[in-house]
CSV table of C-alpha atoms in Angstrom, one decimal:
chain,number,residue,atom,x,y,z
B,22,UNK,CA,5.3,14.3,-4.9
B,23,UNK,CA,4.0,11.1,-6.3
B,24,UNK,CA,3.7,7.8,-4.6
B,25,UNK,CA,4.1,3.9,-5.4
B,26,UNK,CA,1.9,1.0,-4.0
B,27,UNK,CA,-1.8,-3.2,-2.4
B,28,UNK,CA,-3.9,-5.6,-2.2
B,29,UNK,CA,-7.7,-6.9,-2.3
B,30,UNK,CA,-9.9,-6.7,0.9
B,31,UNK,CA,-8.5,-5.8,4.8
B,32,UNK,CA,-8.7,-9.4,5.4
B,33,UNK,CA,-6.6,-10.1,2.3
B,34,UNK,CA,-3.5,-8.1,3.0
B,35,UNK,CA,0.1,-9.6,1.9
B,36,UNK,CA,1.3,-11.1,5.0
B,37,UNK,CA,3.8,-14.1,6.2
B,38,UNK,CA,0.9,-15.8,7.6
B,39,UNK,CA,-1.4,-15.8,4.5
B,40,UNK,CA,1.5,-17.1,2.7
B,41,UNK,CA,2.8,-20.0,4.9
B,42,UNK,CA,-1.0,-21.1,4.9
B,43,UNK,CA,-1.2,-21.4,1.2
B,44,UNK,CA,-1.9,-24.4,-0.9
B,45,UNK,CA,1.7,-25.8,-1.7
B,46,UNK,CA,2.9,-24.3,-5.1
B,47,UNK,CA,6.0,-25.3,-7.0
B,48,UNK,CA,9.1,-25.7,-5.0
B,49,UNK,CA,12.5,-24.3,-6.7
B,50,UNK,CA,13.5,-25.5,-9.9
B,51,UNK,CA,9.9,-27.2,-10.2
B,52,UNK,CA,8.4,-27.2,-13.8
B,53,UNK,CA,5.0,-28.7,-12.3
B,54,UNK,CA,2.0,-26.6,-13.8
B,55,UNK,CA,0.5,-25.7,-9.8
B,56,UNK,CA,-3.3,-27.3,-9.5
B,57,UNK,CA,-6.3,-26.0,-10.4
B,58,UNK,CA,-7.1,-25.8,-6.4
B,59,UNK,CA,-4.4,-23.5,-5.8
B,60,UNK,CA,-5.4,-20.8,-9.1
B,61,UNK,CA,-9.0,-20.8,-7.1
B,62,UNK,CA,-7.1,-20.3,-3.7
B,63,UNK,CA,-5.2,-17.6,-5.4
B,64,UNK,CA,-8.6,-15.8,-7.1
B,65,UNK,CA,-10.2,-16.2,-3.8
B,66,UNK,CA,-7.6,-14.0,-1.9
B,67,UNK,CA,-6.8,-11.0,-5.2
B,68,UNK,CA,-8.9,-9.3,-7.4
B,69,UNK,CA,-8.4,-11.5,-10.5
B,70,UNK,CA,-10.5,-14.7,-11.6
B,71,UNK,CA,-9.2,-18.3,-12.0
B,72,UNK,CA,-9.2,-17.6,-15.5
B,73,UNK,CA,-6.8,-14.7,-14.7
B,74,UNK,CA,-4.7,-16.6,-12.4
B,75,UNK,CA,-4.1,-19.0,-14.4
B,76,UNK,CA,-3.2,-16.7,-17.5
B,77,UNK,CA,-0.9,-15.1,-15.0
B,78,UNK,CA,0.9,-18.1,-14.7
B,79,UNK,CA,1.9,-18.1,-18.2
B,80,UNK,CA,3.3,-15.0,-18.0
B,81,UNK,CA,4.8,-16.2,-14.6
B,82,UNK,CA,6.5,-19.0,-16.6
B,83,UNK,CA,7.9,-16.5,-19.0
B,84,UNK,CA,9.2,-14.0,-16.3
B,85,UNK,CA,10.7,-16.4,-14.4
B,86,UNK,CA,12.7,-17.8,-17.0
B,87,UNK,CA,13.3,-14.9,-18.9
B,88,UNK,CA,17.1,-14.6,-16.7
B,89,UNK,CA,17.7,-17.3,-14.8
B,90,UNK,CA,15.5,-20.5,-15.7
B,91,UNK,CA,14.6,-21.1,-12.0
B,92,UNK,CA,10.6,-21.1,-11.7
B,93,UNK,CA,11.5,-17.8,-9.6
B,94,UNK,CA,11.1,-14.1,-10.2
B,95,UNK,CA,14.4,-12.6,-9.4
B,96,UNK,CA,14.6,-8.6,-8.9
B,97,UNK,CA,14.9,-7.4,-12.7
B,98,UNK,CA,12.5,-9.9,-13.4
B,99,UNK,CA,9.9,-8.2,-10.9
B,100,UNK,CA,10.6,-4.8,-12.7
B,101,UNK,CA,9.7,-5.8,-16.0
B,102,UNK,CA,6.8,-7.8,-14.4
B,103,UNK,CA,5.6,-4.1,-12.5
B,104,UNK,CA,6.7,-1.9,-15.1
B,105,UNK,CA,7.5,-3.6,-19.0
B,106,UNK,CA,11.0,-2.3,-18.5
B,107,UNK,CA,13.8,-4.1,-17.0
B,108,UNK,CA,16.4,-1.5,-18.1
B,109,UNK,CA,16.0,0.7,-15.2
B,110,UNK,CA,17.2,-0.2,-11.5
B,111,UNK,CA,16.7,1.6,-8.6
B,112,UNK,CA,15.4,2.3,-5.1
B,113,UNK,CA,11.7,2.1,-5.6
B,114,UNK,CA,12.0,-0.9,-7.4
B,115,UNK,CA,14.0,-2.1,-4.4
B,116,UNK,CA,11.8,-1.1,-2.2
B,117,UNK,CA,8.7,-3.6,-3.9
B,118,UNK,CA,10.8,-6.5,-4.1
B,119,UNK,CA,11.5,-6.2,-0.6
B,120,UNK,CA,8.0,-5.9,0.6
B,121,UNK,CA,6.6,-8.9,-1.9
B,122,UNK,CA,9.6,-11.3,-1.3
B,123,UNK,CA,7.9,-12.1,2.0
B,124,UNK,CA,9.9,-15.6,2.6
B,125,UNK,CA,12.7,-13.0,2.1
B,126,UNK,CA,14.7,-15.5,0.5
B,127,UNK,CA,15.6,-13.1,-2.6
B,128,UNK,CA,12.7,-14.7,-5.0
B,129,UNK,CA,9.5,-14.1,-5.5
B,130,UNK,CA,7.4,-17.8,-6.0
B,131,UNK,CA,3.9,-18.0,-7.9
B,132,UNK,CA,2.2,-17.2,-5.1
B,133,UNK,CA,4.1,-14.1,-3.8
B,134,UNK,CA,3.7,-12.6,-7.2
B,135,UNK,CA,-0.2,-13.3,-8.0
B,136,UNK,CA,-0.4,-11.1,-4.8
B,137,UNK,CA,2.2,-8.5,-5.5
B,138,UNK,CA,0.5,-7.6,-8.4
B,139,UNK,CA,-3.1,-7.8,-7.3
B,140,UNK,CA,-1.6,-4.8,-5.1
B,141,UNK,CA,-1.5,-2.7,-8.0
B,142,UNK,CA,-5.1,-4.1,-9.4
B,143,UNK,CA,-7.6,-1.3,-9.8
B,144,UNK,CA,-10.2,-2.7,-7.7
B,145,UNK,CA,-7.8,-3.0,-4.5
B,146,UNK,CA,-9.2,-1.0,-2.5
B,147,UNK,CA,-6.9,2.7,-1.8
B,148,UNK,CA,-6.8,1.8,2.1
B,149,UNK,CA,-4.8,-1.0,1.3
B,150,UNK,CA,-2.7,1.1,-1.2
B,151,UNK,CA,-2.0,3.6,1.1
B,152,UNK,CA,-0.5,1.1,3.8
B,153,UNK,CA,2.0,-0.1,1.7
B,154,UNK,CA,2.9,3.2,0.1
B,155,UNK,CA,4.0,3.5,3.8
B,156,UNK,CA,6.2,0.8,4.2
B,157,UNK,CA,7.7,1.6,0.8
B,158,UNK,CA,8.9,4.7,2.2
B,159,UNK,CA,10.4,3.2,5.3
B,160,UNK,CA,13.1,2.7,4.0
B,161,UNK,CA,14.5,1.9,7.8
B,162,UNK,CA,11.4,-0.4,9.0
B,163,UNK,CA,10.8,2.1,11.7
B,164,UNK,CA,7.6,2.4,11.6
B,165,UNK,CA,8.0,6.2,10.6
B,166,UNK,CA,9.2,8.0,6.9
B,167,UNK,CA,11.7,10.2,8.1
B,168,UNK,CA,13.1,13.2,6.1
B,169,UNK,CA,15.6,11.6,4.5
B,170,UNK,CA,13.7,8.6,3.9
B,171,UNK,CA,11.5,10.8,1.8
B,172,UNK,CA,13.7,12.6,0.2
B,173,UNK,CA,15.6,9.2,-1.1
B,174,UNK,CA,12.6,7.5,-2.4
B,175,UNK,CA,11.3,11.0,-4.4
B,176,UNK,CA,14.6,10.7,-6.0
B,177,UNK,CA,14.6,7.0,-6.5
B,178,UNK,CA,10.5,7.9,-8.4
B,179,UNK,CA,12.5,11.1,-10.1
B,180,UNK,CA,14.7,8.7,-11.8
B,181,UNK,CA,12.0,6.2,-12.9
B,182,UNK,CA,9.9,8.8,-14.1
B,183,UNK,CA,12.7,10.1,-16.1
B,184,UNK,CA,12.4,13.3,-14.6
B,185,UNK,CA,15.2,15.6,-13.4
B,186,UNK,CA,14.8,18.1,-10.9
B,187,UNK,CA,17.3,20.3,-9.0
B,188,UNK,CA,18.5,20.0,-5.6
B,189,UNK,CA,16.7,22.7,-4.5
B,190,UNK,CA,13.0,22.0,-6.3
B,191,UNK,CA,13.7,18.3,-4.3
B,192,UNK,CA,14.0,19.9,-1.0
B,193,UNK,CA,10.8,22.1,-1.5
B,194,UNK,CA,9.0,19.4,-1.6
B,195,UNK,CA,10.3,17.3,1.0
B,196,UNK,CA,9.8,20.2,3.2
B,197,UNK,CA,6.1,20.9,1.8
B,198,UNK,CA,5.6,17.4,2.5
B,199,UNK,CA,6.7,17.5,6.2
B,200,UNK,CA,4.2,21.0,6.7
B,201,UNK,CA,1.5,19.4,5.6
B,202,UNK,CA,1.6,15.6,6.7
B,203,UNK,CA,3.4,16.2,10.2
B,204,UNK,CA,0.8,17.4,11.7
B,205,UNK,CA,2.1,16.3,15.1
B,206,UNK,CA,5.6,18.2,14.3
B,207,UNK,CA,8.0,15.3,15.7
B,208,UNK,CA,10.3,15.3,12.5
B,209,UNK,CA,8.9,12.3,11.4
B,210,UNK,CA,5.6,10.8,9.5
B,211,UNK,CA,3.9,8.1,11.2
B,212,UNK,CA,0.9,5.6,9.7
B,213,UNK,CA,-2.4,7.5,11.2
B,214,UNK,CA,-0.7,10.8,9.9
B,215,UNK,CA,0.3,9.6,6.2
B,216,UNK,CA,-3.2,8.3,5.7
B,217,UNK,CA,-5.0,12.0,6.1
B,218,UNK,CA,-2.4,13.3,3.9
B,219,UNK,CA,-3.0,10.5,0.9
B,220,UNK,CA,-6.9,11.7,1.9
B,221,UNK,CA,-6.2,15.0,1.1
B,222,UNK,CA,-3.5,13.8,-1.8
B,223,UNK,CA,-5.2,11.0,-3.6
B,224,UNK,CA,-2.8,11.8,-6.4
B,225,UNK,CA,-0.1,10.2,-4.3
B,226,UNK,CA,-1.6,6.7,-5.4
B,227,UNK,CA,-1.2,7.2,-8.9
B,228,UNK,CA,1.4,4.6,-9.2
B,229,UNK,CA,0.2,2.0,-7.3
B,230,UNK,CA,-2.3,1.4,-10.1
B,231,UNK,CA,-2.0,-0.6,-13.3
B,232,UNK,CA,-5.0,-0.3,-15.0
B,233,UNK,CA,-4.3,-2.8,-17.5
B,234,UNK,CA,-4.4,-5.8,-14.8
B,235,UNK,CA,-8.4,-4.4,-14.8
B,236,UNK,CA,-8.4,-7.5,-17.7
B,237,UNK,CA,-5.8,-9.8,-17.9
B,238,UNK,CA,-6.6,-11.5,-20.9
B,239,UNK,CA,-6.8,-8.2,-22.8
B,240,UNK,CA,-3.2,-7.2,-21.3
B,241,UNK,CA,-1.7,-10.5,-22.2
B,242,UNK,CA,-3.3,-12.1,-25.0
B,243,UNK,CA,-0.2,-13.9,-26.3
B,244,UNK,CA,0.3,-15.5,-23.0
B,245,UNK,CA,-3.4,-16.3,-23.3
B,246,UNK,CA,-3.2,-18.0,-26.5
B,247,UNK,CA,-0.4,-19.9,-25.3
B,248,UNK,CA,-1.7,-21.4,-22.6
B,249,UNK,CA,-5.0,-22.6,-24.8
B,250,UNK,CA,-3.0,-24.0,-26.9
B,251,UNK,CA,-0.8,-25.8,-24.7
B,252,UNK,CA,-4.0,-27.3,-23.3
B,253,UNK,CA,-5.7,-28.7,-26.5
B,254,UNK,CA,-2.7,-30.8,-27.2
């Protein structure tokens, strides 16, 4: 079974309250280039440096333009942003734009995406991973992955994977899953019990790892350029 996504230090976790106490960034339908105070608050709080940040905000520019001209990331937007393909649509890419729209107001701001994507940054550490691989997969926001829950997002990662699998190679390992990570045999998977089984299956993590966000500036040179040359004019 593979796994999805997290972000930089336990104290640096995406959350409604880290957000709301944010320097102010631009407001909907602003074209105002943020300050150079909030790149630094930005860096301070992900893995990536200023310089990164603020490369990332040309490519931010781009994104959020490239369907609606807004100065917002809408959902397709967000998949190309994760994955460089804005083709595909499904659960699991549901499932990230819920978690890192955290205004929950159906965009995704400068802010919320600097931090959605230091969640898949190499050097966030796999603790942090692992938590929100779990809320991925509550689907329900119960608190618990439930069978079904499972079984939906392995599809959903199936299908983005472009991999087909029968019915019946699905349910084995939904139900090898549940053997080996419900270790308290309640039909469901809570938090403490899906954090021994990513120990045992680091594998499961896979996905919630870009490795190219290790250097921004090597990933995105054109955005790079751009921006140096928009700042020598």
């Amino acid at each position: 079974m593979g796994c999805i996504p997290s972000k930089v230090a336990e104290n640096k976790s995406l959350d409604t309250h880290t957000v709301q106490n944010m320097t102010k960034l631009p407001s909907k339908g602003s074209q105002h280039r943020p300050h150079h105070e909030d790149f630094s608050f930005l860096a301070s709080e992900t893995p990536f440096s200023v310089s990164e940040v603020e490369s990332l905000y040309e490519l931010f520019k781009k994104l959020s333009a490239s369907i609606v001209k807004d100065g917002f990331i809408s959902k397709e937007e967000l998949h190309f942003a994760l994955f460089r393909n804005s083709n595909k649509r499904n659960l699991f890419v549901d499932r990230i734009f819920d978690l890192f729209d955290v205004n929950r107001n159906e965009h995704i701001d400068f802010g919320e995406f600097i931090r959605s994507l230091s969640v898949f940054h190499p050097r966030t550490p796999e603790a942090i991973k692992t938590r929100y691989a779990f809320k991925l997969y509550d689907l329900r926001h119960t608190g618990y992955i439930e069978r079904e829950e499972l079984k939906e997002m392995v599809l959903a990662i199936l299908v983005e994977s472009d991999l087909t699998l029968s019915d019946e190679v699905v349910e084995t390992i939904v139900d090898k899953t549940f053997v080996e990570a419900d270790s308290k045999e309640d039909g469901r998977i809570d938090l403490e019990e899906w954090k021994e089984y990513v120990e045992k299956n680091p594998s499961l993590l896979k996905n919630m790892t870009l490795p190219y966000l290790m250097d921004v500036t090597l990933a995105f040179p054109s955005f790079v350029l751009d921006a140096e040359k928009e700042e020598s004019h």
